[in-house]
Amino acid sequence: MLGLIGRIRRLGRVAEPAPPPPERSPAAVGLGGSVQVRHVDAGSCNGCEIEIGQAFGPVYDAERYGARLVASPRHADALLVTGPVTRNMAEPLRRTYEAVPEPRRVVAVGDCARNCGVFAGAYGVAGAVADVVPVDVQVPGCPPAPEAIVAVVRGLTGR
Amino acid sequence: MTGVLVAALQVVVVAGGSPLLVGAMRQVRARLEGRAGPGVAQPWRDLRKLLRKEPLTPRGTTEVFRLAPVLLMATTLVVAAVVPFLTNATPLGPVADLFAVVALLSLGAVALALAGIDTGTAFGGMGASREVTIIALVEPTLLVAIFALSVRVGSTNLGDIVTSTLHDPALVISPVSLLAALAFAVAIIAETGRLPVDNPATHLELTMVHEAMVLEYAGPDLALVEWASAMRLAVFLGLLANLFAPWGIASLAGPLPVAVAVAALAGKVAVLGLALAVGEVFMAKLRLFRVPELLAGSFLLALLAVAASYFLA
């Protein structure tokens, strides 16, 4: 325990200084500085998952802008959808979207979620996220940098 | 009349302060983890947003699911009004009986467990079964720990217990008080779902206890559940503070003693809450099957406290 106290004191604060707030997204209306995020992996290669994990980790710390990852779509305000939507995940994604109470937002994270990326035309792919549920915001990149994900989340919380 | 005002003030202080308590605890944790943290007021922002969201009840749920958040909130409000937080002479004093208060608090917890079963989902039922296991082990400890204090007073009324400790400050460091306080603290950690019994920040359904029961709540219902859970934490910490260290409580009527009592209560609860948050950083969640051992240990301490209160009286 003493070792842990020492490490906490040596480490101090690892969160990087906050960049200037991005332009407030029109999708932020009605959320008032608090966005609960449910992450849906609709068929991703897990590259975007690692970057989302970083965005909510101590260094980028998306939680300081009022966003929080939650365990249930019923608690959520926004869905972070990654990957091209596979045939097996199309219906679960639609149902997850239905389970989110209004006002709800969908963020398509990564090139695969936007236009199927390298998986376009593959036999198991049902389409991009926008073909299954309405998308409000997109994050380009393969995978997108944590800064880009944090910037979009900040657009939603407006902080 | 002033008694009614003080009881109302207690409710306002607990309802308004408890989200800030949760926010402060999250902030302390975030700082110790090297994060910046969302700020102390974040739970209030979450509640405001949830209250404005669309109410949504899952298909197949019954009135049990719809009534549970209201019942949880109502029982917590009643307890916040009657328990001696600001004054030891509330007009509802006779209701502040140790058995009534513990029973009211468990009524809310059981309502939520039933709602978890009512959703018919795997995680809801699993969370409910775990919660009931923990409640069954915690409630005896809560009762016996406070009972140890009531033995020397000869009354199970919480107001009387607080008054007797005020008149005889030496009681605070008696073995009875120390043993009972330790048992009560462990029981509070289990009952309010903090580490090492339950992790309030987990996203893993398989390790959830409290969260698993409320997975299906959305919008205003979820706001009620989260708000009531925060208030229960504040109520339990306030009980711990005032039963074992009642200084600052207003024994006279008048605005000044009550103002001092509000400040003392907020200070004591904040210190306890922050100590809990700091302690959580150094702890991992216990395996579920080890939790009964921890709770049996706390029950043993409570039993020793009762025995000591008879032998040392």
Coordinates of N, CA and C in Angstrom, one line a residue, chain B residues 78-228:
Chain B
V78 N -38.3 9.3 3.7 CA -38.8 9.2 5.1 C -37.7 9.1 6.1
V79 N -36.7 8.2 5.7 CA -35.6 8.0 6.6 C -34.8 9.3 6.8
A80 N -34.6 10.0 5.7 CA -33.9 11.3 5.8 C -34.6 12.3 6.7
A81 N -35.9 12.2 6.7 CA -36.7 13.2 7.5 C -36.7 12.8 9.0
V82 N -36.7 11.5 9.3 CA -36.8 11.2 10.8 C -35.5 10.9 11.5
V83 N -34.5 10.6 10.8 CA -33.2 10.2 11.5 C -32.6 11.5 12.1
P84 N -32.0 11.4 13.3 CA -31.5 12.6 14.0 C -30.2 13.0 13.2
F85 N -30.4 13.8 12.2 CA -29.2 14.4 11.5 C -28.8 15.8 12.0
L86 N -29.9 16.6 12.0 CA -29.6 18.0 12.4 C -30.0 18.3 13.9
T87 N -31.0 17.6 14.3 CA -31.5 17.8 15.7 C -31.8 16.4 16.3
N88 N -31.7 16.2 17.6 CA -32.1 15.0 18.2 C -33.5 15.0 18.7
A89 N -34.3 16.0 18.4 CA -35.7 16.1 18.8 C -36.6 16.5 17.6
T90 N -36.6 15.6 16.6 CA -37.5 15.8 15.5 C -38.9 15.5 15.9
P91 N -39.9 16.1 15.2 CA -41.3 15.9 15.6 C -41.7 14.4 15.3
L92 N -40.9 13.8 14.3 CA -41.2 12.4 14.0 C -40.3 11.5 14.8
G93 N -39.8 12.0 15.9 CA -38.9 11.2 16.7 C -39.3 9.8 16.9
P94 N -40.5 9.5 17.4 CA -40.9 8.1 17.7 C -40.7 7.1 16.5
V95 N -40.7 7.7 15.2 CA -40.6 6.9 14.0 C -39.1 6.5 13.9
A96 N -38.2 7.3 14.4 CA -36.8 7.1 14.3 C -36.3 5.9 15.2
D97 N -37.0 4.8 15.1 CA -36.7 3.7 15.9 C -35.7 2.9 15.1
L98 N -34.7 2.2 15.7 CA -33.7 1.5 15.0 C -34.3 0.5 14.1
F99 N -35.3 -0.3 14.5 CA -35.8 -1.3 13.7 C -36.6 -0.7 12.5
A100 N -37.4 0.4 12.8 CA -38.2 1.0 11.7 C -37.2 1.5 10.6
V101 N -36.2 2.2 11.0 CA -35.3 2.8 10.0 C -34.6 1.8 9.2
V102 N -34.0 0.7 9.8 CA -33.4 -0.3 9.1 C -34.3 -1.0 8.2
A103 N -35.6 -1.2 8.7 CA -36.6 -1.9 7.8 C -37.0 -1.1 6.6
L104 N -37.1 0.2 6.8 CA -37.5 1.1 5.7 C -36.4 1.1 4.6
L105 N -35.1 1.1 5.1 CA -34.0 1.1 4.1 C -34.0 -0.2 3.4
S106 N -34.2 -1.3 4.1 CA -34.2 -2.6 3.4 C -35.4 -2.7 2.5
L107 N -36.5 -2.1 2.8 CA -37.7 -2.1 1.9 C -37.4 -1.6 0.6
G108 N -36.7 -0.5 0.5 CA -36.3 0.1 -0.8 C -35.3 -0.8 -1.5
A109 N -34.4 -1.4 -0.8 CA -33.4 -2.3 -1.5 C -34.2 -3.6 -2.0
V110 N -35.1 -4.1 -1.3 CA -35.9 -5.3 -1.7 C -36.8 -4.9 -2.9
A111 N -37.4 -3.7 -2.9 CA -38.2 -3.3 -4.0 C -37.4 -3.3 -5.3
L112 N -36.1 -2.8 -5.2 CA -35.3 -2.7 -6.4 C -34.9 -4.2 -6.8
A113 N -34.6 -5.0 -5.9 CA -34.3 -6.4 -6.2 C -35.5 -7.1 -7.0
L114 N -36.7 -6.8 -6.5 CA -37.9 -7.4 -7.1 C -38.0 -6.8 -8.6
A115 N -37.7 -5.6 -8.7 CA -37.8 -5.0 -10.1 C -36.7 -5.6 -11.0
G116 N -35.6 -5.9 -10.4 CA -34.6 -6.6 -11.2 C -35.0 -7.9 -11.7
I117 N -35.8 -8.7 -10.9 CA -36.3 -10.0 -11.3 C -37.4 -9.7 -12.3
D118 N -38.2 -8.6 -12.1 CA -39.4 -8.4 -12.9 C -39.0 -8.1 -14.4
T119 N -37.8 -7.6 -14.7 CA -37.4 -7.4 -16.0 C -37.3 -8.7 -16.8
G120 N -37.1 -9.8 -16.1 CA -37.0 -11.1 -16.8 C -35.7 -11.3 -17.6
T121 N -34.7 -10.4 -17.4 CA -33.4 -10.6 -18.1 C -32.5 -11.4 -17.2
A122 N -31.5 -12.0 -17.9 CA -30.6 -12.8 -17.1 C -29.8 -12.0 -16.1
F123 N -29.3 -10.8 -16.5 CA -28.5 -10.0 -15.6 C -29.4 -9.4 -14.5
G124 N -30.6 -9.0 -14.8 CA -31.5 -8.5 -13.7 C -31.7 -9.5 -12.6
G125 N -32.0 -10.8 -13.0 CA -32.2 -11.8 -12.0 C -30.9 -12.1 -11.2
M126 N -29.8 -12.1 -12.0 CA -28.5 -12.4 -11.3 C -28.2 -11.3 -10.3
G127 N -28.3 -10.1 -10.7 CA -28.1 -9.0 -9.8 C -28.9 -9.0 -8.6
A128 N -30.2 -9.3 -8.8 CA -31.2 -9.4 -7.7 C -30.8 -10.5 -6.7
S129 N -30.4 -11.6 -7.2 CA -30.1 -12.7 -6.3 C -28.8 -12.4 -5.5
R130 N -27.9 -11.7 -6.1 CA -26.7 -11.3 -5.4 C -27.0 -10.3 -4.3
E131 N -27.8 -9.3 -4.8 CA -28.2 -8.2 -3.8 C -28.9 -8.8 -2.6
V132 N -29.8 -9.8 -2.8 CA -30.6 -10.3 -1.7 C -29.6 -11.1 -0.8
T133 N -28.7 -11.8 -1.4 CA -27.7 -12.5 -0.6 C -27.0 -11.5 0.3
I134 N -26.6 -10.4 -0.2 CA -25.8 -9.4 0.6 C -26.7 -8.8 1.6
I135 N -28.0 -8.4 1.2 CA -28.9 -7.8 2.2 C -29.1 -8.8 3.3
A136 N -29.3 -10.1 3.1 CA -29.6 -11.0 4.1 C -28.4 -11.1 5.1
L137 N -27.2 -10.8 4.7 CA -26.1 -10.8 5.6 C -25.8 -9.5 6.2
V138 N -26.3 -8.4 5.6 CA -26.0 -7.1 6.1 C -27.0 -6.6 7.1
E139 N -28.3 -6.9 6.9 CA -29.3 -6.3 7.8 C -29.1 -6.7 9.2
P140 N -28.8 -8.0 9.5 CA -28.6 -8.4 10.9 C -27.4 -7.6 11.5
T141 N -26.4 -7.4 10.7 CA -25.2 -6.6 11.3 C -25.6 -5.2 11.6
L142 N -26.4 -4.5 10.7 CA -26.9 -3.2 10.9 C -27.7 -3.1 12.2
L143 N -28.7 -4.1 12.3 CA -29.5 -4.1 13.5 C -28.7 -4.3 14.8
V144 N -27.8 -5.3 14.8 CA -27.1 -5.7 16.0 C -26.1 -4.6 16.4
A145 N -25.5 -3.9 15.4 CA -24.5 -2.9 15.7 C -25.2 -1.7 16.4
I146 N -26.3 -1.3 15.9 CA -27.0 -0.2 16.5 C -27.6 -0.6 17.8
F147 N -28.0 -1.9 17.9 CA -28.6 -2.4 19.1 C -27.6 -2.3 20.3
A148 N -26.3 -2.6 19.9 CA -25.3 -2.5 20.9 C -25.2 -1.2 21.6
L149 N -25.5 -0.1 20.8 CA -25.5 1.2 21.4 C -26.8 1.5 22.2
S150 N -27.9 0.8 21.8 CA -29.2 1.1 22.5 C -29.2 0.4 23.8
V151 N -28.4 -0.6 24.0 CA -28.5 -1.4 25.3 C -28.3 -0.5 26.5
R152 N -27.2 0.3 26.4 CA -26.8 1.2 27.6 C -27.8 2.3 27.7
V153 N -28.5 2.7 26.6 CA -29.5 3.8 26.7 C -30.8 3.3 27.2
G154 N -31.1 2.0 26.9 CA -32.4 1.4 27.3 C -33.5 1.8 26.4
S155 N -33.2 2.2 25.2 CA -34.2 2.6 24.2 C -33.7 2.3 22.8
T156 N -34.5 1.9 21.9 CA -34.1 1.7 20.5 C -34.3 2.9 19.7
N157 N -34.7 4.0 20.3 CA -34.9 5.3 19.5 C -33.5 5.9 19.2
L158 N -33.3 6.2 17.9 CA -32.0 6.8 17.5 C -31.8 8.1 18.2
G159 N -32.8 8.9 18.3 CA -32.7 10.2 19.0 C -32.2 10.1 20.4
D160 N -32.7 9.1 21.1 CA -32.3 8.9 22.5 C -30.8 8.4 22.6
I161 N -30.4 7.6 21.6 CA -29.0 7.1 21.6 C -28.1 8.3 21.4
V162 N -28.5 9.2 20.4 CA -27.6 10.4 20.1 C -27.6 11.3 21.4
T163 N -28.7 11.5 22.0 CA -28.7 12.4 23.2 C -27.8 11.8 24.3
S164 N -27.9 10.5 24.5 CA -27.1 9.9 25.6 C -25.6 10.1 25.3
T165 N -25.2 9.9 24.0 CA -23.8 10.1 23.7 C -23.4 11.5 23.9
L166 N -24.3 12.5 23.5 CA -24.0 13.9 23.7 C -23.7 14.2 25.2
H167 N -24.5 13.6 26.1 CA -24.4 13.9 27.5 C -23.1 13.3 28.1
D168 N -22.7 12.2 27.5 CA -21.5 11.5 28.1 C -20.5 11.2 27.0
P169 N -19.7 12.1 26.6 CA -18.8 12.0 25.4 C -17.8 10.8 25.6
A170 N -17.6 10.4 26.9 CA -16.6 9.3 27.1 C -17.1 8.0 26.4
L171 N -18.4 7.9 26.2 CA -19.0 6.7 25.5 C -18.4 6.5 24.2
V172 N -17.9 7.6 23.5 CA -17.5 7.4 22.1 C -16.3 6.5 22.0
I173 N -15.4 6.5 23.0 CA -14.2 5.7 22.8 C -14.4 4.4 23.7
S174 N -15.6 4.0 24.1 CA -15.8 2.8 24.8 C -15.6 1.6 23.8
P175 N -15.2 0.4 24.3 CA -15.1 -0.7 23.3 C -16.3 -1.0 22.6
V176 N -17.5 -0.8 23.3 CA -18.8 -1.1 22.6 C -18.9 -0.2 21.3
S177 N -18.7 1.1 21.5 CA -18.8 2.0 20.4 C -17.8 1.7 19.2
L178 N -16.6 1.4 19.6 CA -15.6 1.1 18.6 C -15.9 -0.1 17.8
L179 N -16.3 -1.2 18.5 CA -16.6 -2.5 17.8 C -17.8 -2.3 16.9
A180 N -18.9 -1.6 17.5 CA -20.1 -1.4 16.7 C -19.8 -0.5 15.5
A181 N -19.0 0.5 15.7 CA -18.7 1.4 14.6 C -18.0 0.7 13.4
L182 N -17.1 -0.2 13.8 CA -16.4 -1.0 12.8 C -17.4 -1.9 12.0
A183 N -18.2 -2.6 12.8 CA -19.2 -3.5 12.2 C -20.1 -2.7 11.3
F184 N -20.6 -1.6 11.8 CA -21.5 -0.7 11.0 C -20.9 -0.2 9.7
A185 N -19.6 0.2 9.8 CA -18.9 0.7 8.6 C -18.8 -0.4 7.5
V186 N -18.5 -1.6 7.9 CA -18.4 -2.7 6.9 C -19.7 -3.0 6.3
A187 N -20.8 -3.0 7.2 CA -22.1 -3.2 6.7 C -22.6 -2.1 5.7
I188 N -22.2 -0.8 6.0 CA -22.5 0.3 5.1 C -21.8 0.1 3.7
I189 N -20.6 -0.3 3.7 CA -19.9 -0.5 2.5 C -20.6 -1.6 1.6
A190 N -21.0 -2.6 2.3 CA -21.7 -3.7 1.5 C -23.1 -3.2 1.1
E191 N -23.8 -2.5 1.9 CA -25.2 -2.1 1.6 C -25.2 -1.1 0.5
T192 N -24.3 -0.2 0.5 CA -24.3 0.9 -0.5 C -23.6 0.5 -1.8
G193 N -23.1 -0.8 -1.8 CA -22.4 -1.2 -3.1 C -21.1 -0.6 -3.4
R194 N -20.3 -0.4 -2.4 CA -18.9 0.1 -2.7 C -17.9 -1.0 -2.7
L195 N -16.7 -0.7 -3.2 CA -15.6 -1.7 -3.1 C -15.3 -2.0 -1.7
P196 N -14.9 -3.2 -1.3 CA -14.6 -4.3 -2.1 C -15.8 -5.3 -2.4
V197 N -17.0 -4.9 -2.1 CA -18.2 -5.8 -2.2 C -18.7 -5.6 -3.6
D198 N -18.9 -4.4 -4.1 CA -19.4 -4.2 -5.4 C -18.7 -3.0 -6.0
N199 N -18.5 -3.0 -7.3 CA -17.7 -1.8 -7.9 C -18.7 -0.9 -8.6
P200 N -18.9 0.3 -8.1 CA -20.0 1.2 -8.7 C -19.6 1.6 -10.1
A201 N -18.4 1.5 -10.5 CA -18.0 2.0 -11.8 C -17.8 0.9 -12.9
T202 N -18.3 -0.3 -12.6 CA -18.0 -1.4 -13.5 C -18.8 -1.4 -14.7
H203 N -18.3 -1.9 -15.9 CA -19.1 -2.1 -17.1 C -19.3 -3.6 -17.4
L204 N -18.7 -4.4 -16.5 CA -18.8 -5.8 -16.8 C -20.0 -6.4 -16.1
E205 N -21.0 -6.8 -16.9 CA -22.2 -7.3 -16.3 C -22.0 -8.5 -15.3
L206 N -21.0 -9.3 -15.6 CA -20.8 -10.5 -14.8 C -20.3 -10.2 -13.4
T207 N -19.8 -9.0 -13.2 CA -19.3 -8.6 -11.8 C -20.2 -7.7 -11.1
M208 N -21.3 -7.3 -11.8 CA -22.2 -6.3 -11.2 C -23.1 -6.9 -10.1
V209 N -23.4 -6.0 -9.1 CA -24.5 -6.4 -8.2 C -25.6 -5.3 -8.3
H210 N -25.4 -4.1 -7.8 CA -26.4 -3.1 -7.8 C -26.7 -2.7 -9.3
E211 N -25.7 -2.5 -10.1 CA -25.9 -2.0 -11.5 C -26.7 -3.0 -12.3
A212 N -26.5 -4.3 -12.0 CA -27.1 -5.3 -12.9 C -28.7 -5.2 -12.7
M213 N -29.1 -4.8 -11.5 CA -30.6 -4.8 -11.2 C -31.2 -3.6 -12.0
V214 N -30.4 -2.5 -12.2 CA -31.0 -1.3 -12.8 C -30.7 -1.1 -14.2
L215 N -30.2 -2.2 -14.9 CA -29.7 -2.1 -16.3 C -30.9 -1.7 -17.2
E216 N -32.1 -2.0 -16.8 CA -33.3 -1.8 -17.7 C -33.9 -0.4 -17.5
Y217 N -33.5 0.3 -16.4 CA -34.2 1.6 -16.2 C -33.6 2.7 -17.1
A218 N -34.5 3.6 -17.5 CA -34.1 4.6 -18.4 C -34.7 6.0 -18.0
G219 N -34.1 7.1 -18.4 CA -34.7 8.4 -18.2 C -35.1 8.7 -16.8
P220 N -36.3 9.3 -16.5 CA -36.6 9.8 -15.2 C -36.5 8.6 -14.1
D221 N -36.9 7.4 -14.5 CA -36.9 6.3 -13.6 C -35.4 6.1 -13.1
L222 N -34.5 6.1 -14.1 CA -33.1 5.9 -13.7 C -32.6 7.0 -12.9
A223 N -33.1 8.3 -13.2 CA -32.7 9.4 -12.3 C -33.1 9.2 -10.9
L224 N -34.4 8.7 -10.7 CA -34.8 8.4 -9.3 C -33.9 7.4 -8.7
V225 N -33.6 6.3 -9.4 CA -32.8 5.2 -8.8 C -31.5 5.8 -8.4
E226 N -30.8 6.5 -9.3 CA -29.5 7.0 -9.0 C -29.5 8.0 -7.9
W227 N -30.5 8.9 -7.9 CA -30.6 9.9 -6.9 C -30.8 9.2 -5.5
A228 N -31.7 8.3 -5.5 CA -32.0 7.6 -4.2 C -30.8 6.8 -3.7

